[in-house]
Short mmCIF file of C-alpha atoms and ligand atoms in Angstrom, two decimals:
data_model
loop_
_atom_site.label_atom_id
_atom_site.label_comp_id
_atom_site.label_asym_id
_atom_site.label_seq_id
_atom_site.Cartn_x
_atom_site.Cartn_y
_atom_site.Cartn_z
CA MET V 61 -110.28 -21.64 130.47
CA HIS V 62 -108.31 -24.73 132.87
CA MET V 63 -106.26 -23.28 135.34
CA ILE V 64 -102.54 -24.25 136.00
CA ASP V 65 -102.19 -24.21 139.48
CA LEU V 66 -99.38 -23.20 141.39
CA ARG V 67 -100.72 -21.07 144.15
CA SER V 68 -99.51 -24.61 147.07
CA ASP V 69 -98.65 -27.61 147.42
CA THR V 70 -101.66 -27.51 149.81
CA LEU V 71 -104.10 -27.91 146.57
CA THR V 72 -103.16 -31.59 145.88
CA GLN V 73 -106.61 -33.47 146.32
CA PRO V 74 -106.70 -36.48 148.13
CA THR V 75 -105.60 -39.52 145.70
CA GLU V 76 -108.12 -42.83 144.51
CA ALA V 77 -106.03 -44.83 147.86
CA MET V 78 -106.60 -41.90 150.86
CA LEU V 79 -110.06 -42.09 149.70
CA GLU V 80 -110.55 -45.90 149.99
CA SER V 81 -108.86 -45.45 153.31
CA MET V 82 -110.77 -42.86 154.29
CA ARG V 83 -114.30 -44.93 153.80
CA GLU V 84 -112.67 -47.92 155.80
CA ALA V 85 -111.30 -45.50 158.52
CA SER V 86 -112.26 -46.23 162.65
CA PHE V 87 -115.24 -43.27 164.38
CA GLY V 88 -113.92 -43.03 167.80
CA ASP V 89 -113.54 -40.49 169.85
CA ASP V 90 -109.80 -39.51 169.65
CA SER V 91 -111.18 -37.26 172.87
CA ARG V 92 -112.01 -39.54 174.95
CA ASP V 93 -111.82 -43.03 174.18
CA GLY V 94 -109.71 -42.73 171.42
CA ASP V 95 -109.35 -43.24 168.05
CA GLU V 96 -107.97 -46.43 166.55
CA THR V 97 -106.26 -44.53 163.71
CA VAL V 98 -105.89 -41.59 164.70
CA GLN V 99 -103.15 -43.05 166.75
CA ARG V 100 -102.19 -45.38 164.32
CA LEU V 101 -100.81 -42.59 163.06
CA GLU V 102 -99.80 -40.68 165.46
CA ILE V 103 -97.22 -43.60 166.56
CA MET V 104 -96.38 -43.14 162.46
CA ALA V 105 -95.28 -40.12 162.62
CA ALA V 106 -93.83 -39.53 165.83
CA GLN V 107 -91.74 -43.12 164.13
CA ARG V 108 -90.54 -41.05 160.63
CA MET V 109 -88.98 -38.13 163.01
CA GLY V 110 -87.09 -39.94 165.83
CA LYS V 111 -89.52 -38.53 169.25
CA ALA V 112 -91.70 -40.75 171.37
CA ALA V 113 -94.45 -39.18 170.59
CA ALA V 114 -97.07 -36.87 168.53
CA ALA V 115 -100.00 -35.39 168.30
CA TYR V 116 -102.40 -34.83 165.32
CA MET V 117 -103.96 -31.31 164.47
CA PRO V 118 -106.13 -29.61 162.10
CA SER V 119 -102.88 -27.64 160.94
CA GLY V 120 -100.07 -26.36 161.01
CA THR V 121 -100.21 -23.33 162.26
CA MET V 122 -102.24 -24.83 165.42
CA THR V 123 -99.02 -27.26 165.46
CA ASN V 124 -96.67 -24.46 165.75
CA LEU V 125 -98.99 -23.07 168.70
CA VAL V 126 -99.46 -25.31 170.50
CA ALA V 127 -95.57 -26.20 170.56
CA VAL V 128 -94.94 -22.54 172.32
CA LEU V 129 -98.19 -22.79 174.53
CA ALA V 130 -96.47 -25.88 175.51
CA HIS V 131 -92.69 -24.95 175.09
CA THR V 132 -92.83 -20.87 177.00
CA GLN V 133 -94.82 -19.79 179.78
CA ARG V 134 -96.71 -15.70 179.40
CA GLY V 135 -93.47 -13.24 179.01
CA GLY V 136 -90.65 -15.59 177.74
CA GLU V 137 -89.08 -14.71 174.70
CA VAL V 138 -88.85 -16.80 171.40
CA LEU V 139 -86.20 -16.14 168.89
CA LEU V 140 -86.28 -16.82 165.32
CA GLU V 141 -85.29 -15.51 161.85
CA SER V 142 -87.28 -12.70 160.91
CA GLY V 143 -88.54 -14.85 157.31
CA ALA V 144 -90.11 -16.90 160.06
CA HIS V 145 -93.14 -18.82 159.39
CA ILE V 146 -94.70 -18.42 162.76
CA LEU V 147 -93.93 -14.38 162.94
CA ASN V 148 -95.03 -13.31 159.88
CA SER V 149 -97.68 -15.03 158.76
CA GLU V 150 -99.69 -16.55 161.81
CA LEU V 151 -101.04 -13.48 162.66
CA GLY V 152 -99.33 -13.62 166.04
CA GLY V 153 -100.71 -16.20 167.89
CA ILE V 154 -97.50 -16.52 169.76
CA ALA V 155 -98.14 -12.99 171.15
CA ALA V 156 -101.92 -12.61 171.26
CA VAL V 157 -102.65 -16.81 172.83
CA ALA V 158 -99.09 -17.62 174.18
CA GLY V 159 -98.24 -14.51 176.09
CA THR V 160 -94.58 -14.86 174.43
CA PHE V 161 -92.60 -11.78 172.96
CA TYR V 162 -90.52 -12.76 170.23
CA ARG V 163 -87.04 -11.33 168.34
CA GLY V 164 -87.05 -12.11 164.91
CA LEU V 165 -82.78 -12.51 164.35
CA PRO V 166 -81.20 -11.48 160.57
CA GLY V 167 -80.26 -14.98 158.99
CA HIS V 168 -79.18 -16.50 155.09
CA ARG V 169 -81.96 -18.36 153.07
CA GLY V 170 -83.50 -18.64 155.96
CA ALA V 171 -80.93 -19.85 158.34
CA ILE V 172 -80.86 -18.15 162.09
CA ASP V 173 -76.67 -16.21 162.08
CA VAL V 174 -75.84 -17.94 164.27
CA GLU V 175 -73.08 -15.36 165.73
CA ARG V 176 -76.86 -13.10 166.54
CA LEU V 177 -78.23 -16.13 168.82
CA VAL V 178 -75.32 -16.60 170.31
CA ASP V 179 -75.77 -12.21 171.68
CA ALA V 180 -79.36 -12.65 171.51
CA VAL V 181 -80.58 -15.52 173.86
CA ARG V 182 -81.21 -14.18 178.00
CA MET V 183 -81.13 -16.32 181.00
CA PRO V 184 -84.12 -15.51 182.76
CA THR V 185 -83.57 -12.84 185.68
CA ARG V 186 -85.04 -10.13 187.76
CA GLN V 187 -85.78 -8.15 185.26
CA ASN V 188 -86.61 -9.97 181.93
CA PHE V 189 -87.21 -13.78 182.04
CA GLY V 190 -85.25 -15.13 179.61
CA THR V 191 -85.14 -17.01 176.42
CA ALA V 192 -88.05 -18.95 176.19
CA LEU V 193 -87.93 -21.40 173.06
CA VAL V 194 -85.16 -21.03 170.11
CA CYS V 195 -87.23 -21.59 166.56
CA MET V 196 -86.26 -23.18 163.15
CA GLU V 197 -88.47 -23.91 160.02
CA THR V 198 -87.43 -25.49 156.95
CA THR V 199 -88.13 -25.89 153.78
CA HIS V 200 -88.04 -22.51 154.91
CA ASN V 201 -91.49 -20.41 152.83
CA ARG V 202 -89.99 -17.05 152.10
CA ALA V 203 -86.65 -17.84 152.12
CA GLY V 204 -88.34 -19.71 148.67
CA GLY V 205 -88.30 -22.91 149.34
CA ALA V 206 -84.54 -23.11 151.38
CA VAL V 207 -83.14 -26.43 153.07
CA LEU V 208 -81.33 -25.23 156.30
CA PRO V 209 -77.70 -26.85 156.38
CA LEU V 210 -77.75 -29.88 159.08
CA GLU V 211 -74.73 -27.77 159.99
CA GLU V 212 -76.64 -24.84 161.20
CA MET V 213 -79.23 -26.46 162.63
CA ARG V 214 -76.84 -28.51 164.68
CA ALA V 215 -75.37 -25.38 165.98
CA VAL V 216 -78.22 -23.34 167.08
CA HIS V 217 -80.20 -26.31 168.70
CA LYS V 218 -76.10 -26.41 170.53
CA VAL V 219 -76.38 -22.97 171.12
CA ALA V 220 -79.64 -22.94 173.06
CA ALA V 221 -79.07 -26.35 174.57
CA ASP V 222 -75.67 -25.05 175.85
CA HIS V 223 -78.53 -22.30 177.67
CA GLY V 224 -81.15 -24.92 178.54
CA VAL V 225 -83.48 -23.51 175.95
CA PRO V 226 -86.06 -26.06 173.39
CA VAL V 227 -85.72 -25.57 170.52
CA HIS V 228 -89.00 -25.85 168.14
CA ILE V 229 -88.44 -26.90 164.49
CA ASP V 230 -91.38 -25.71 162.60
CA GLY V 231 -90.80 -27.93 159.57
CA ALA V 232 -94.37 -28.49 157.78
CA ARG V 233 -92.78 -29.08 154.46
CA ILE V 234 -89.77 -31.58 156.41
CA PHE V 235 -89.40 -34.40 153.85
CA ASN V 236 -89.36 -31.63 151.05
CA ALA V 237 -85.89 -30.33 153.29
CA ALA V 238 -85.23 -34.33 154.32
CA SER V 239 -85.36 -35.37 150.35
CA ALA V 240 -83.13 -32.33 149.64
CA LEU V 241 -80.72 -33.44 151.83
CA ALA V 242 -80.67 -36.84 150.76
CA ALA V 243 -81.07 -37.13 154.75
CA ASP V 244 -83.90 -38.93 156.88
CA ALA V 245 -85.64 -37.02 158.57
CA ARG V 246 -85.02 -37.62 161.85
CA ALA V 247 -81.39 -36.51 161.18
CA ILE V 248 -82.72 -32.88 160.70
CA ALA V 249 -85.42 -34.07 163.62
CA GLU V 250 -83.51 -34.51 166.27
CA HIS V 251 -82.11 -31.22 165.97
CA GLY V 252 -84.92 -30.05 167.76
CA ASP V 253 -86.96 -31.61 171.15
CA SER V 254 -90.62 -30.77 168.90
CA VAL V 255 -90.80 -31.26 165.47
CA CYS V 256 -94.85 -30.42 163.26
CA PHE V 257 -95.06 -31.53 159.77
CA CYS V 258 -97.76 -30.99 157.52
CA VAL V 259 -99.84 -33.82 155.34
CA SER V 260 -101.99 -31.12 153.95
CA LYS V 261 -99.37 -30.00 152.05
CA GLY V 262 -97.75 -31.69 148.82
CA LEU V 263 -97.66 -35.47 150.96
CA SER V 264 -101.88 -34.55 149.29
CA ALA V 265 -103.95 -35.36 152.79
CA PRO V 266 -106.46 -33.19 152.98
CA VAL V 267 -106.50 -31.67 156.25
CA GLY V 268 -103.99 -32.32 159.03
CA SER V 269 -101.02 -31.57 160.58
CA LEU V 270 -98.85 -33.63 163.14
CA LEU V 271 -96.87 -32.20 166.22
CA CYS V 272 -94.26 -34.13 168.18
CA GLY V 273 -92.07 -34.60 170.62
CA ASN V 274 -91.49 -36.95 174.01
CA ALA V 275 -93.98 -37.63 175.96
CA ASP V 276 -94.58 -34.40 178.69
CA PHE V 277 -94.55 -32.52 175.88
CA ILE V 278 -96.80 -34.47 173.96
CA GLU V 279 -98.98 -34.88 176.89
CA ARG V 280 -99.25 -30.81 177.14
CA ALA V 281 -99.55 -30.36 173.80
CA ARG V 282 -102.93 -32.05 173.94
CA ALA V 283 -104.00 -29.56 176.95
CA PHE V 284 -103.47 -26.69 174.93
CA ARG V 285 -104.13 -28.80 171.36
CA ARG V 286 -108.44 -28.18 173.36
CA MET V 287 -107.56 -24.86 175.42
CA ILE V 288 -107.45 -23.19 171.71
CA GLY V 289 -110.22 -25.97 170.01
CA GLY V 290 -108.08 -27.99 168.39
CA ASN V 291 -109.74 -31.02 170.08
CA MET V 292 -110.27 -33.69 166.99
CA ARG V 293 -112.92 -35.95 168.00
CA GLN V 294 -114.04 -38.50 165.23
CA ALA V 295 -110.58 -37.44 163.02
CA GLY V 296 -109.81 -41.25 161.67
CA PRO V 297 -111.09 -40.49 158.61
CA LEU V 298 -107.80 -37.47 158.37
CA ALA V 299 -105.86 -39.52 159.71
CA ALA V 300 -106.29 -42.60 157.38
CA ALA V 301 -105.78 -39.74 154.55
CA GLY V 302 -102.50 -38.93 156.59
CA ILE V 303 -101.54 -42.62 157.23
CA VAL V 304 -101.35 -42.59 152.84
CA ALA V 305 -99.72 -39.88 152.70
CA LEU V 306 -95.91 -40.43 155.22
CA GLU V 307 -96.80 -44.00 153.03
CA THR V 308 -97.27 -42.73 149.40
CA MET V 309 -96.13 -39.80 148.59
CA VAL V 310 -93.14 -38.84 150.07
CA ASP V 311 -90.71 -40.65 147.99
CA ARG V 312 -92.63 -39.23 145.03
CA LEU V 313 -91.99 -35.34 146.58
CA VAL V 314 -88.63 -35.88 143.90
CA LEU V 315 -91.26 -34.69 141.46
CA ASP V 316 -92.35 -31.62 142.30
CA HIS V 317 -88.10 -30.56 142.95
CA ALA V 318 -87.27 -31.61 139.44
CA ALA V 319 -90.45 -29.52 138.68
CA ALA V 320 -89.70 -26.51 140.15
CA LYS V 321 -86.01 -26.60 138.98
CA ARG V 322 -87.17 -26.86 135.67
CA LEU V 323 -89.58 -23.59 135.75
CA ALA V 324 -86.53 -22.29 137.21
CA LEU V 325 -84.55 -23.24 134.25
CA GLY V 326 -87.31 -21.67 132.00
CA LEU V 327 -87.90 -18.46 133.64
CA HIS V 328 -84.19 -17.90 133.94
CA ALA V 329 -83.59 -18.50 130.67
CA ILE V 330 -86.53 -15.13 130.01
CA ASP V 331 -84.28 -12.94 132.38
CA ALA V 332 -81.47 -13.67 134.71
CA SER V 333 -82.09 -11.46 137.09
CA LEU V 334 -85.99 -13.19 137.58
CA VAL V 335 -84.57 -16.12 139.82
CA SER V 336 -81.27 -18.01 140.08
CA PRO V 337 -81.95 -21.56 139.25
CA HIS V 338 -79.78 -23.03 141.96
CA GLU V 339 -81.06 -21.65 144.81
CA VAL V 340 -84.37 -23.78 143.69
CA GLU V 341 -83.67 -27.30 145.96
CA THR V 342 -87.06 -28.11 147.02
CA ASN V 343 -90.77 -27.02 145.18
CA LEU V 344 -91.28 -23.31 145.68
CA VAL V 345 -89.75 -21.30 143.26
CA LYS V 346 -89.74 -17.92 144.61
CA VAL V 347 -89.43 -14.99 141.65
CA THR V 348 -88.44 -11.15 141.54
CA LEU V 349 -89.86 -8.89 139.89
CA ARG V 350 -87.82 -5.30 141.35
CA LYS V 351 -85.76 -5.00 137.77
CA GLU V 352 -89.23 -5.05 136.22
CA GLY V 353 -90.32 -2.60 139.10
CA ARG V 354 -93.44 -3.84 138.98
CA ASP V 355 -96.81 -4.87 141.47
CA ALA V 356 -96.26 -8.74 142.11
CA ARG V 357 -100.64 -8.42 142.13
CA ALA V 358 -100.47 -6.95 139.45
CA TRP V 359 -98.03 -9.49 137.49
CA ALA V 360 -99.91 -12.31 139.05
CA ALA V 361 -103.37 -11.14 137.39
CA GLU V 362 -101.79 -10.57 134.11
CA LEU V 363 -100.38 -14.66 134.50
CA ALA V 364 -103.99 -15.75 135.81
CA LYS V 365 -105.41 -13.74 132.28
CA HIS V 366 -102.89 -16.71 130.18
CA GLY V 367 -104.62 -19.60 132.42
CA ILE V 368 -101.44 -19.97 135.49
CA ARG V 369 -102.63 -19.62 139.24
CA VAL V 370 -99.78 -17.79 141.70
CA ASN V 371 -99.13 -15.95 144.42
CA PRO V 372 -98.08 -12.87 145.39
CA CYS V 373 -96.41 -13.27 148.11
CA GLU V 374 -94.33 -10.20 148.85
CA ARG V 375 -94.65 -6.60 146.76
CA HIS V 376 -92.22 -7.66 144.04
CA ALA V 377 -91.51 -11.24 144.19
CA LEU V 378 -94.08 -14.26 143.30
CA ARG V 379 -94.30 -17.83 144.22
CA PHE V 380 -95.02 -21.02 142.42
CA VAL V 381 -95.24 -23.76 144.37
CA THR V 382 -94.72 -27.49 142.31
CA HIS V 383 -96.90 -30.47 143.63
CA ARG V 384 -98.57 -33.63 142.40
CA HIS V 385 -100.82 -32.25 139.77
CA ILE V 386 -97.54 -29.65 138.27
CA GLY V 387 -96.61 -31.64 135.34
CA ASN V 388 -93.55 -30.64 132.54
CA ALA V 389 -96.42 -29.56 130.03
CA ASP V 390 -97.54 -27.31 132.66
CA VAL V 391 -94.47 -26.24 133.39
CA ASP V 392 -93.96 -25.19 130.12
CA ALA V 393 -97.34 -23.90 130.04
CA ALA V 394 -96.41 -21.53 133.08
CA ILE V 395 -93.09 -20.44 131.43
CA ALA V 396 -94.63 -19.68 127.55
CA ALA V 397 -96.92 -17.68 129.89
CA PHE V 398 -94.26 -15.45 132.02
CA ALA V 399 -92.14 -15.30 128.91
CA ASP V 400 -95.72 -13.43 127.39
CA VAL V 401 -96.95 -11.29 129.99
CA SER V 402 -93.04 -10.59 130.00
CA ARG V 403 -92.64 -8.52 127.02
CA ARG V 404 -95.71 -7.28 127.53
CA LEU V 405 -95.90 -5.80 130.70
CA ASN V 406 -91.75 -4.13 129.46
CA GLY V 407 -93.74 -2.77 125.81
CA GLN V 408 -91.70 -5.77 123.33
CA GLN V 409 -95.17 -5.90 121.81
C1 LIG P 535 -93.48 -23.51 157.21
C2 LIG P 535 -94.85 -22.72 156.99
N1 LIG P 535 -95.46 -23.17 158.19
C3 LIG P 535 -96.58 -23.45 159.27
C4 LIG P 535 -97.48 -23.68 157.61
C5 LIG P 535 -99.00 -23.61 158.22
O1 LIG P 535 -99.44 -25.05 157.77
P1 LIG P 535 -101.27 -24.03 157.99
O2 LIG P 535 -101.65 -23.46 157.21
O3 LIG P 535 -102.07 -26.08 157.68
O4 LIG P 535 -101.39 -22.99 159.30
C6 LIG P 535 -97.35 -22.37 156.66
C7 LIG P 535 -97.89 -22.69 155.76
O5 LIG P 535 -98.25 -22.82 154.78
C8 LIG P 535 -95.64 -22.80 156.54
O6 LIG P 535 -95.30 -22.78 154.92
#
């Protein structure tokens, strides 16, 4: 059976142009004499984020962990919105490896409640090490691809800066956020001392994330990357695909957003409690099954029988992700399958 795979935008395959660029790429040793292609990608990434420097790494998880390592010291406190990917999906590296402890703060659609941040941020005293870092995430994965409003990012940045605390932005999907805001990614990145983004998600490159910041920070980050085993060696071909991703894949993200909206509207028409289409801002569609009282895994298994793969992201929620390989016909098939499963599981058939 042909499967329509809506589990993640990381499933996107490299384009022909990427494959060609990979074949032609340099094979320098990035950690010894440097690699020309990796350096080109890093310069391009830094420019796109409005930062002085960047370092290429294997994953978004690694760029986040290295950012925490490079910004903080053991025992420091990291403040982030309680649904943050760093807190929920990165296996506690921030504690286990970086030795920081963290407090998840309440928020709205992924944006930290600024008043709670003001209450939580602490200066170092003889009794504690103080707040070492504040993190934001946009687009916000657990909040269904929500885009942090720039005003809220500015407010969080100001609170942190007023206390001399650095800010890291987990911008794994920052170009989706920028596209939804019709803004330049730099307008988002300026609210962080560091920012990371992935070329491996909706941008279709096979591997890689970039951590961007000032030159000293990135030098420190390179050492921590090596410490945790992320030295890149002959990464030229991977970086080459990343360059093509930045050059050719950013503008088309609007298509993924339109497909996600179409999906949300179709599911909403089946049952309005499943999803609010106006909350679908980018390429993630979080579908709540609470009314159905069904386990999301059981629901996903039923959809798989109809050729639709989705991710059960919470006990009562499914995550659908649109990407380059999902066209309108796939979206319509997913809606039809959902309607069918819904009828059967609700005993109407
Ligand atoms: C917001 C966010 N940050 C970080 C990551 C981690 O990226 P990776 O899977 O490359 O480690 C993800 C992955 O989905 C993510 O959604």
